[in-house]
């Protein structure tokens, strides 16, 4: 893995001058990914922030390079987040809304975040957020139902401002005049009823929101997506697909030509007051006269740079060499950049790892060939990324067969050459009917793929398939002991959350290498839908005993009451095992931690792994809410489970891996709890003691851990910021003892 080793060599050089572990983790990409909005820091005008599905990033060189920020943000709550503002009077202070409506604040330029205490009232969603000019801690907010709200305490609370505003209309955009902090313009948004009456494009206030009046033209279908002050009495607005400009601070408005600006965003360029740019993912117009004339600047847009989702913002930071740069968020490439003296849009995503990946496969004969699944389904984007050079460059790999990938597995018996390797991929299909299970397979090393849905129901929307497991002894002629060396392997299990029907296809099985599937959930408890509670158990992981035909299945129970009152669950969960190839399952959770007061419901078990040589031995990760995970082990085939060592504090373990060459080496990887960084641990004594490996890994969620098949000391993990690599040197890497009999 030449490129990987070259990166690691550079990390070793850096390690001589920084604390231990500061340079041990190496990012492999892919760079880019879904970015929803960008913001120039008003106090450091070469600094830019990028907010995407995977978190917050900061650039200190006008978008040439990026790095992760945003500790304390929940990456699960940023999928639709797009509201990010900076306080002009308080350098370092930023605000953003997470998807669940929680307002977050940072006072150190985005490094660390805490809740302000405010959350939008359900079911309302925030549409616009504006920093109020002046010495106070003022913020202005619009919600998707009606009115403008104002905070004077730094976002802890908001009061409604509504005099003159309709009580039946959302306000889609909001802007404050930088020369007059009492002057705001709100763009009209959606209405909850049909009407043929013309509606004003905007509303404005000149007393800080106490009273409002109609502004701008009126249309039957009026929707104003952006208002932009130039700072000298000029203001522009994008409304109902048209561009409007006012030269008298919003008193009078005139249309600027017939250009369709639907889906476009605009920004004032920082060097000349009347300069501005108007852009979407395919078109660009630049103007030096308040949009009176428009010059085309679309070179480099469209094609692979096209974004199906309209951009939310446009950022124009200062830059010494180019006067300024313009940065456009992109839902595929991360960021596109235009230099002030340039002639073309280019990718501007160096270090911008906004790609949340899950599922990882390395080809056994050439581990520089990597496959990584994209967690989120974004229209127009390939759900699978492939690198041929150890993460240096990434390409698309799957096409539009399915919409997202959560799991990848390689048949080790069909991997003699890269070109003939058999690879399975699984995930979900969010946009089309007739696909249930979303499992695909390649028999040519990923060059082509076919969907595997024989035996699955064609109707409905299938659940997301998040685990695949190949029975290592399911070849045509298995050896007397141990795994098959020649294949292909025939038995494949798939685990799904089965959104279409929770009682079916949680576990499915194929006996012909994925060609046909059948249900394999008998013995798992059916969902309980009762007047006072809803309870369901979903599978999380599956592995095979190396000594006999026993299968182990870990599960997590989900339960709630309609009114949110406390509930003691009754549904069986924890670990289940099967001795008949998955035809039936029985609970085998004795010794695992139970839910308080419950007889058969256990804390979530999200990962398990079996010993590769000794039958009856396995490890399972059980989550203790609010505390972390503890690894339990069994030495009697699941009859009893014993806690193995200390708790992995503030870590929700999602993957367990054993080094097949040295089975006393166990890796645990998972999600951070309470705003910490993601976790990776190593045990060198079969789970009795653990060493943290995640120092210097700037992520919150580690989903998968894989060992390099050509160098077992090299581990790779999937995260919300792409794939990362670490070179581990355990003290007893060559000790082949089990160590914990």
XYZ file of C-alpha atoms in Angstrom, residues 3 196 232 384 540 645:
6
model
C 0.449 5.614 -1.060
C -55.555 33.660 -6.827
C -24.978 51.404 0.315
C -20.415 3.577 -3.666
C -27.695 -5.637 14.617
C -12.777 -5.846 31.605
